[in-house]
DNA sequence: GATCCCTTTCCTGGTT
DNA sequence: CAACCAGGAAAGGGAT
């Protein structure tokens, strides 16, 4: 009996340690702040321009012209075309790049990758080391793949490859960035600035894009789904792509400008994000936590003590208990990050202000209660 | 240093 | 009676 208890504690500690130290999520994963989307500080920067672009191979004049055309990005400036410019990058996520903005759909794909899977899919680590797999043809005429350091790589031809810096750590920064847009929207005289931002969301069912500017419309005609306050029900990631301000990399990787220190982008992992990560980690789901109804966003804590312990370790707080953790969770009710599930113990539900988290990307309609 | 935000801690009282 | 739930109040602490 004692041995069982000890081994269980040991297992919990190991589990907690694994999660804290080696989980898929790292607060260093480049959580962008609101300012990341500011035009003056592009997250995604073009590689080397035709003057400054150093491709993996030398550029031909034709390739240079191609790059110039992409940099001009005329096809991004037409709103009508924007609706069809969702660019598939992998089988399970979508990048929408336009007019200096990019948007990633289905962030849970990133969030729910545990460390092992992440490295399996994107084995290359470190700046300047890239994966040549998972190249996907985009509708904009280039191929794109993502790297583990939060960047992406773009290929404009058979041999022409160059690096772009794109922070794709969506789950955390999406609400903040989109929220900023809403704030701007509410600021008289400033919204015009964002008219070309092309923030919007993708209708999963009808496969069309809804630009954001109609914030006042809660429901979108033709769309069965409903946008939440942050507009992240369908499209949860925002960033900035500046095709007009090249940021050439130095030949020497050590001298390459750090586009945005991942440290600078970090913030503490929120409790609900921690919970979400556990839900996406096969090491803990369903042993410690599991979805009750994934589409509904309802989940159950199967081992509240262990989760509290793990959260405490995450926060370097050995005094954490489920009582305290649950109080923090209850504070989420007010902000609609979580919703109470009445009559069921240890069961919570993600609310409309949590990012769209379920893998099937179905956003639950507003709760009529 | 001030402020904001997100917890953390403690608490009372209620329910399962 | 233990475990959980609800929520007030105040403080801690990180980020800006």
Coordinates of C-alpha atoms (C1' of nucleotides) in Angstrom, one line a residue:
Chain A
X1 CA 0.0 0.0 0.0
X2 CA 2.7 2.4 1.0
X3 CA 4.7 1.4 -2.0
X4 CA 1.7 2.1 -4.2
X5 CA 1.3 5.5 -2.7
X6 CA 5.0 6.3 -3.0
X7 CA 5.1 5.1 -6.5
X8 CA 2.1 7.1 -7.4
X9 CA 3.6 10.2 -5.9
X10 CA 6.8 9.5 -7.7
X11 CA 4.9 9.1 -10.9
X12 CA 3.0 12.3 -10.4
X13 CA 6.2 14.2 -9.7
X14 CA 7.9 12.7 -12.7
X15 CA 4.8 13.5 -14.8
X16 CA 4.8 17.0 -13.4
X17 CA 8.4 17.4 -14.1
X18 CA 8.0 16.1 -17.6
X19 CA 5.3 18.6 -18.2
X20 CA 7.1 21.5 -16.7
X21 CA 10.4 20.8 -18.3
X22 CA 9.7 19.1 -21.5
X23 CA 6.1 19.8 -22.5
X24 CA 5.1 20.8 -25.9
X25 CA 4.4 24.3 -24.7
X26 CA 7.1 26.5 -23.7
X27 CA 6.5 30.0 -22.6
X28 CA 9.5 30.7 -24.7
X29 CA 7.6 29.7 -27.8
X30 CA 7.4 33.2 -28.9
X31 CA 4.2 34.5 -27.7
X32 CA 3.7 37.7 -29.5
X33 CA 2.5 40.7 -27.7
X34 CA 0.0 43.1 -29.1
X35 CA 2.7 45.3 -30.5
X36 CA 3.8 42.4 -32.6
X37 CA 1.2 43.2 -35.2
X38 CA 2.3 46.8 -35.5
X39 CA 3.4 47.6 -38.9
X40 CA 6.6 49.1 -37.6
X41 CA 7.7 45.8 -36.1
X42 CA 7.1 43.0 -38.5
X43 CA 7.0 39.6 -37.2
X44 CA 7.4 38.1 -40.5
X45 CA 10.0 39.7 -42.5
X46 CA 10.9 39.1 -46.0
X47 CA 14.1 37.3 -46.5
X48 CA 16.8 39.0 -48.4
X49 CA 15.5 41.4 -51.0
X50 CA 16.7 41.1 -54.5
X51 CA 19.4 43.5 -53.4
X52 CA 19.7 42.0 -50.1
X53 CA 18.2 38.6 -50.7
X54 CA 20.6 35.8 -50.4
X55 CA 19.0 32.6 -51.4
X56 CA 20.4 29.2 -50.9
X57 CA 21.5 29.5 -54.5
X58 CA 22.4 32.5 -56.5
X59 CA 19.5 34.4 -57.9
X60 CA 18.7 34.6 -61.6
X61 CA 17.2 37.7 -62.9
X62 CA 14.0 35.9 -63.4
X63 CA 14.0 34.8 -59.8
X64 CA 14.8 38.3 -58.6
X65 CA 11.8 39.5 -60.6
X66 CA 9.7 36.9 -59.1
X67 CA 10.7 38.0 -55.7
X68 CA 10.0 41.6 -56.5
X69 CA 6.6 40.6 -57.7
X70 CA 6.0 38.9 -54.5
X71 CA 7.3 41.8 -52.5
X72 CA 4.9 44.0 -54.4
X73 CA 2.2 41.5 -53.6
X74 CA -0.4 43.1 -55.7
X75 CA -2.6 40.1 -55.4
X76 CA -2.9 40.9 -51.7
X77 CA -4.3 44.3 -52.0
X78 CA -7.6 43.4 -53.4
X79 CA -10.1 42.6 -50.7
X80 CA -12.1 40.4 -53.0
X81 CA -9.1 38.3 -53.7
X82 CA -8.3 38.2 -50.1
X83 CA -11.2 36.0 -49.5
X84 CA -9.7 33.3 -51.5
X85 CA -6.2 33.7 -50.4
X86 CA -6.2 31.2 -47.6
X87 CA -3.0 29.4 -48.1
X88 CA -2.7 25.8 -47.1
X89 CA 0.6 25.2 -45.4
X90 CA 0.1 21.8 -44.0
X91 CA -2.7 19.3 -44.0
X92 CA -4.1 20.7 -40.8
X93 CA -3.5 24.3 -40.7
X94 CA -4.0 27.3 -43.0
X95 CA -2.1 30.5 -43.4
X96 CA -3.8 33.5 -44.7
X97 CA -1.3 36.1 -45.8
X98 CA -2.3 39.4 -47.0
X99 CA -1.2 42.9 -47.3
X100 CA 1.3 42.7 -44.5
X101 CA -0.8 40.5 -42.3
X102 CA -0.8 36.8 -41.8
X103 CA -3.3 34.6 -40.0
X104 CA -3.1 31.1 -39.0
X105 CA -6.1 28.9 -38.7
X106 CA -6.4 25.9 -36.4
X107 CA -3.8 26.8 -33.8
X108 CA -4.6 23.9 -31.7
X109 CA -2.6 21.9 -34.1
X110 CA 0.4 23.6 -32.8
X111 CA -0.7 23.7 -29.2
X112 CA -1.5 20.1 -29.0
X113 CA 1.7 18.8 -30.4
X114 CA 3.6 17.3 -27.5
X115 CA 7.3 17.6 -27.5
X116 CA 7.9 14.3 -29.1
X117 CA 5.5 14.9 -31.9
X118 CA 6.8 18.3 -32.4
X119 CA 10.3 17.1 -32.9
X120 CA 9.1 14.3 -35.0
X121 CA 7.4 16.6 -37.4
X122 CA 9.9 19.4 -37.1
X123 CA 13.1 17.7 -36.1
X124 CA 15.3 20.7 -36.8
X125 CA 16.0 22.9 -33.9
X126 CA 17.7 26.2 -33.7
X127 CA 17.9 29.2 -35.8
X128 CA 19.1 28.6 -39.2
X129 CA 18.3 24.9 -39.2
X130 CA 15.3 24.0 -41.2
X131 CA 13.2 21.2 -42.3
X132 CA 12.9 20.5 -45.9
X133 CA 9.9 18.3 -45.4
X134 CA 6.3 19.4 -45.3
X135 CA 6.7 21.8 -48.1
X136 CA 3.3 22.9 -49.3
X137 CA 2.4 24.7 -52.4
X138 CA 0.5 27.9 -51.5
X139 CA -1.9 29.6 -53.7
X140 CA 0.3 32.6 -53.8
X141 CA 2.8 30.7 -55.9
X142 CA 5.4 29.8 -53.3
X143 CA 6.0 26.8 -51.1
X144 CA 6.1 27.2 -47.4
X145 CA 7.1 25.1 -44.5
X146 CA 7.5 25.8 -40.8
X147 CA 10.5 25.4 -38.6
X148 CA 10.7 24.6 -34.9
X149 CA 12.1 27.9 -33.9
X150 CA 8.9 29.7 -34.7
X151 CA 10.1 30.7 -38.2
X152 CA 9.1 29.6 -41.6
X153 CA 10.8 28.9 -44.8
X154 CA 9.6 29.9 -48.2
X155 CA 10.6 28.5 -51.4
X156 CA 10.0 30.5 -54.5
X157 CA 11.2 28.0 -57.1
X158 CA 12.8 24.7 -57.4
X159 CA 16.1 25.8 -55.9
X160 CA 15.3 29.1 -54.6
X161 CA 14.8 29.1 -50.9
X162 CA 14.9 31.7 -48.3
X163 CA 14.1 32.2 -44.8
X164 CA 11.5 34.3 -43.3
X165 CA 10.9 34.9 -39.7
X166 CA 7.4 34.3 -38.7
X167 CA 6.2 33.7 -35.2
X168 CA 3.5 31.3 -35.4
X169 CA 2.9 30.7 -31.7
X170 CA -0.7 31.4 -32.0
X171 CA -2.7 30.1 -29.2
X172 CA -1.4 32.6 -26.7
X173 CA -1.0 35.7 -28.6
X174 CA -4.1 35.5 -30.7
X175 CA -6.5 37.0 -28.2
X176 CA -4.2 39.7 -27.3
X177 CA -3.5 40.8 -30.9
X178 CA -7.0 40.6 -32.0
X179 CA -8.1 42.4 -29.0
X180 CA -5.8 45.2 -29.8
X181 CA -7.5 45.5 -33.2
X182 CA -10.8 45.8 -31.5
X183 CA -9.5 48.5 -29.3
X184 CA -8.2 50.3 -32.3
X185 CA -11.5 49.8 -33.9
X186 CA -13.2 51.6 -31.1
X187 CA -10.8 54.4 -31.2
X188 CA -12.2 57.2 -33.5
X189 CA -10.0 58.1 -36.3
X190 CA -7.8 55.1 -36.1
X191 CA -9.8 52.4 -37.6
X192 CA -9.0 53.5 -41.1
X193 CA -5.5 52.4 -40.5
X194 CA -6.8 48.8 -40.2
X195 CA -9.1 48.7 -43.1
X196 CA -6.5 46.8 -45.0
X197 CA -5.5 44.6 -42.2
X198 CA -7.7 41.8 -43.6
X199 CA -8.2 40.4 -40.2
X200 CA -11.0 38.0 -40.5
X201 CA -12.0 34.5 -39.9
X202 CA -12.6 31.4 -42.0
X203 CA -15.9 29.7 -42.2
X204 CA -15.0 26.2 -41.8
X205 CA -18.3 24.9 -43.1
X206 CA -18.7 27.2 -46.1
X207 CA -15.1 27.7 -46.8
X208 CA -15.2 31.4 -47.2
X209 CA -13.5 34.2 -45.4
X210 CA -15.1 36.9 -43.4
X211 CA -13.3 40.1 -43.0
X212 CA -13.5 41.6 -39.6
X213 CA -14.7 45.1 -40.1
X214 CA -18.2 44.2 -39.3
X215 CA -17.6 43.7 -35.7
X216 CA -21.1 44.9 -34.9
X217 CA -22.6 41.8 -36.5
X218 CA -22.6 39.0 -34.2
X219 CA -23.8 36.6 -36.7
X220 CA -22.5 36.3 -40.2
X221 CA -24.9 35.7 -43.0
X222 CA -24.3 32.4 -44.6
X223 CA -22.1 31.3 -41.8
X224 CA -23.5 28.8 -39.4
X225 CA -20.9 29.7 -36.9
X226 CA -20.6 32.7 -34.7
X227 CA -17.7 34.8 -33.9
X228 CA -16.8 35.4 -30.4
X229 CA -15.7 38.7 -28.9
X230 CA -12.2 38.4 -30.0
X231 CA -13.1 37.2 -33.4
X232 CA -11.1 34.1 -32.8
X233 CA -13.7 31.5 -33.2
X234 CA -12.5 30.6 -36.6
X235 CA -9.3 32.2 -37.1
X236 CA -7.1 32.4 -34.0
X237 CA -3.8 33.8 -35.1
X238 CA -2.7 37.1 -36.2
X239 CA 0.7 38.4 -37.0
X240 CA 2.4 40.8 -39.2
X241 CA 4.0 40.0 -42.5
X242 CA 5.8 42.8 -44.1
X243 CA 6.7 42.1 -47.6
X244 CA 7.7 45.7 -48.2
X245 CA 10.4 46.0 -45.6
X246 CA 13.0 43.4 -46.2
X247 CA 15.1 42.4 -43.3
X248 CA 18.1 40.7 -44.8
X249 CA 19.9 38.2 -42.8
X250 CA 23.6 38.2 -42.5
X251 CA 25.5 35.4 -44.1
X252 CA 26.9 34.4 -40.8
X253 CA 24.0 33.0 -38.7
X254 CA 25.6 34.5 -35.6
X255 CA 25.3 37.9 -37.1
X256 CA 21.8 37.5 -38.2
X257 CA 19.5 40.0 -36.6
X258 CA 17.3 38.4 -34.1
X259 CA 14.0 39.3 -35.6
X260 CA 12.3 39.2 -32.3
X261 CA 13.9 37.6 -29.4
X262 CA 11.7 34.8 -28.3
X263 CA 12.4 35.9 -24.8
X264 CA 10.9 39.2 -25.7
X265 CA 7.8 37.5 -26.8
X266 CA 7.3 35.4 -23.8
X267 CA 4.9 35.7 -21.0
X268 CA 3.9 33.4 -18.3
X269 CA 1.7 30.6 -19.3
X270 CA -1.8 31.1 -18.1
X271 CA -3.6 28.5 -16.1
X272 CA -6.2 27.8 -18.8
X273 CA -3.4 27.5 -21.3
X274 CA -1.7 25.0 -19.0
X275 CA -5.0 23.1 -18.8
X276 CA -5.3 23.2 -22.5
X277 CA -1.8 21.8 -23.0
X278 CA -2.5 18.9 -20.7
X279 CA -5.6 18.2 -22.7
X280 CA -3.5 17.9 -25.8
X281 CA -0.8 15.8 -24.2
X282 CA -1.3 12.1 -24.5
X283 CA 0.8 11.7 -21.4
X284 CA -1.9 13.3 -19.3
X285 CA -5.1 12.9 -21.3
X286 CA -7.0 10.9 -20.2
X287 CA -5.1 9.8 -17.2
X288 CA -5.2 13.2 -15.4
X289 CA -7.5 15.2 -17.6
X290 CA -9.8 14.5 -20.5
X291 CA -12.3 15.9 -22.8
X292 CA -15.9 15.2 -21.8
X293 CA -17.1 16.8 -25.0
X294 CA -14.4 18.1 -27.1
X295 CA -16.6 19.9 -29.5
X296 CA -18.3 21.6 -26.6
X297 CA -15.1 22.4 -25.0
X298 CA -16.0 20.5 -21.8
X299 CA -13.3 18.7 -19.9
X300 CA -12.9 16.9 -16.7
X301 CA -10.1 16.9 -14.2
X302 CA -9.6 13.2 -13.5
X303 CA -6.9 13.8 -11.0
X304 CA -7.3 17.2 -9.5
X305 CA -4.5 16.8 -7.0
X306 CA -2.0 15.8 -9.7
X307 CA -3.0 18.7 -11.9
X308 CA -2.7 21.1 -8.9
X309 CA 0.7 19.7 -8.2
X310 CA 1.8 20.1 -11.8
X311 CA 0.5 23.6 -11.9
X312 CA 2.3 24.4 -8.7
X313 CA 5.5 23.0 -10.1
X314 CA 5.0 25.1 -13.2
X315 CA 4.7 28.2 -11.0
X316 CA 7.4 27.1 -8.7
X317 CA 4.9 26.9 -5.9
X318 CA 5.0 23.8 -3.8
X319 CA 1.9 25.0 -1.8
X320 CA -0.5 24.8 -4.7
X321 CA -3.7 22.8 -4.0
X322 CA -6.8 22.1 -6.0
X323 CA -8.7 24.5 -3.8
X324 CA -6.5 27.3 -4.9
X325 CA -6.3 26.2 -8.5
X326 CA -10.1 25.9 -8.7
X327 CA -10.4 29.4 -7.3
X328 CA -8.3 30.6 -10.2
X329 CA -10.5 28.6 -12.6
X330 CA -13.6 30.1 -11.2
X331 CA -12.2 33.6 -11.8
X332 CA -12.3 32.6 -15.5
X333 CA -16.0 32.4 -15.3
X334 CA -16.3 36.2 -15.1
X335 CA -14.1 36.6 -18.1
X336 CA -15.8 33.8 -20.0
X337 CA -12.6 31.9 -20.5
X338 CA -14.3 29.1 -18.7
X339 CA -17.9 28.4 -18.0
X340 CA -19.3 26.4 -15.1
X341 CA -20.8 23.1 -15.7
X342 CA -23.4 22.9 -13.1
X343 CA -24.0 19.7 -11.2
X344 CA -20.8 18.0 -12.3
X345 CA -17.8 17.9 -10.2
X346 CA -14.4 18.7 -11.6
X347 CA -15.9 19.5 -15.0
X348 CA -15.4 22.8 -16.7
X349 CA -16.0 24.2 -20.1
X350 CA -14.0 26.6 -22.2
X351 CA -15.9 29.8 -22.8
X352 CA -16.1 32.0 -25.8
X353 CA -13.1 34.0 -24.7
X354 CA -10.8 31.1 -24.8
X355 CA -9.2 30.4 -28.1
X356 CA -10.8 27.9 -30.3
X357 CA -9.2 24.9 -28.9
X358 CA -10.9 21.8 -30.1
X359 CA -9.2 19.9 -32.9
X360 CA -12.3 19.7 -35.1
X361 CA -12.4 23.5 -35.2
X362 CA -16.1 23.7 -34.5
X363 CA -16.8 26.7 -32.5
X364 CA -19.7 26.2 -30.1
X365 CA -22.5 28.7 -30.7
X366 CA -23.1 31.2 -28.0
X367 CA -24.5 29.6 -25.0
X368 CA -28.1 30.7 -24.7
X369 CA -28.0 30.4 -20.9
Chain B
dG1 C1' 7.7 53.5 -9.0
dA2 C1' 2.9 53.1 -10.7
dT3 C1' -0.3 50.4 -12.7
dC4 C1' -2.5 46.5 -14.6
dC5 C1' -3.5 41.8 -14.8
dC6 C1' -3.5 37.2 -13.4
dT7 C1' -3.3 34.6 -10.1
dT8 C1' -2.7 33.0 -5.0
dT9 C1' -4.2 32.7 -0.5
dC10 C1' -7.5 32.6 2.9
dC11 C1' -12.0 32.6 4.1
dT12 C1' -17.2 31.6 4.9
dG13 C1' -20.8 29.1 3.6
dG14 C1' -23.1 25.7 0.8
dT15 C1' -23.6 21.1 -1.7
dT16 C1' -22.7 16.3 -3.0
Chain C
dC1 C1' -16.9 13.8 7.0
dA2 C1' -14.2 14.5 2.9
dA3 C1' -14.3 16.6 -1.3
dC4 C1' -15.9 19.9 -4.1
dC5 C1' -18.2 24.4 -5.4
dA6 C1' -19.1 29.5 -5.2
dG7 C1' -17.4 33.8 -4.6
dG8 C1' -15.5 37.9 -1.5
dA9 C1' -11.4 40.1 0.0
dA10 C1' -6.8 41.1 -0.1
dA11 C1' -2.1 40.3 -1.3
dG12 C1' 1.7 38.6 -4.4
dG13 C1' 4.2 39.0 -8.4
dG14 C1' 5.3 39.5 -13.2
dA15 C1' 5.0 42.6 -17.1
dT16 C1' 4.9 47.1 -18.9

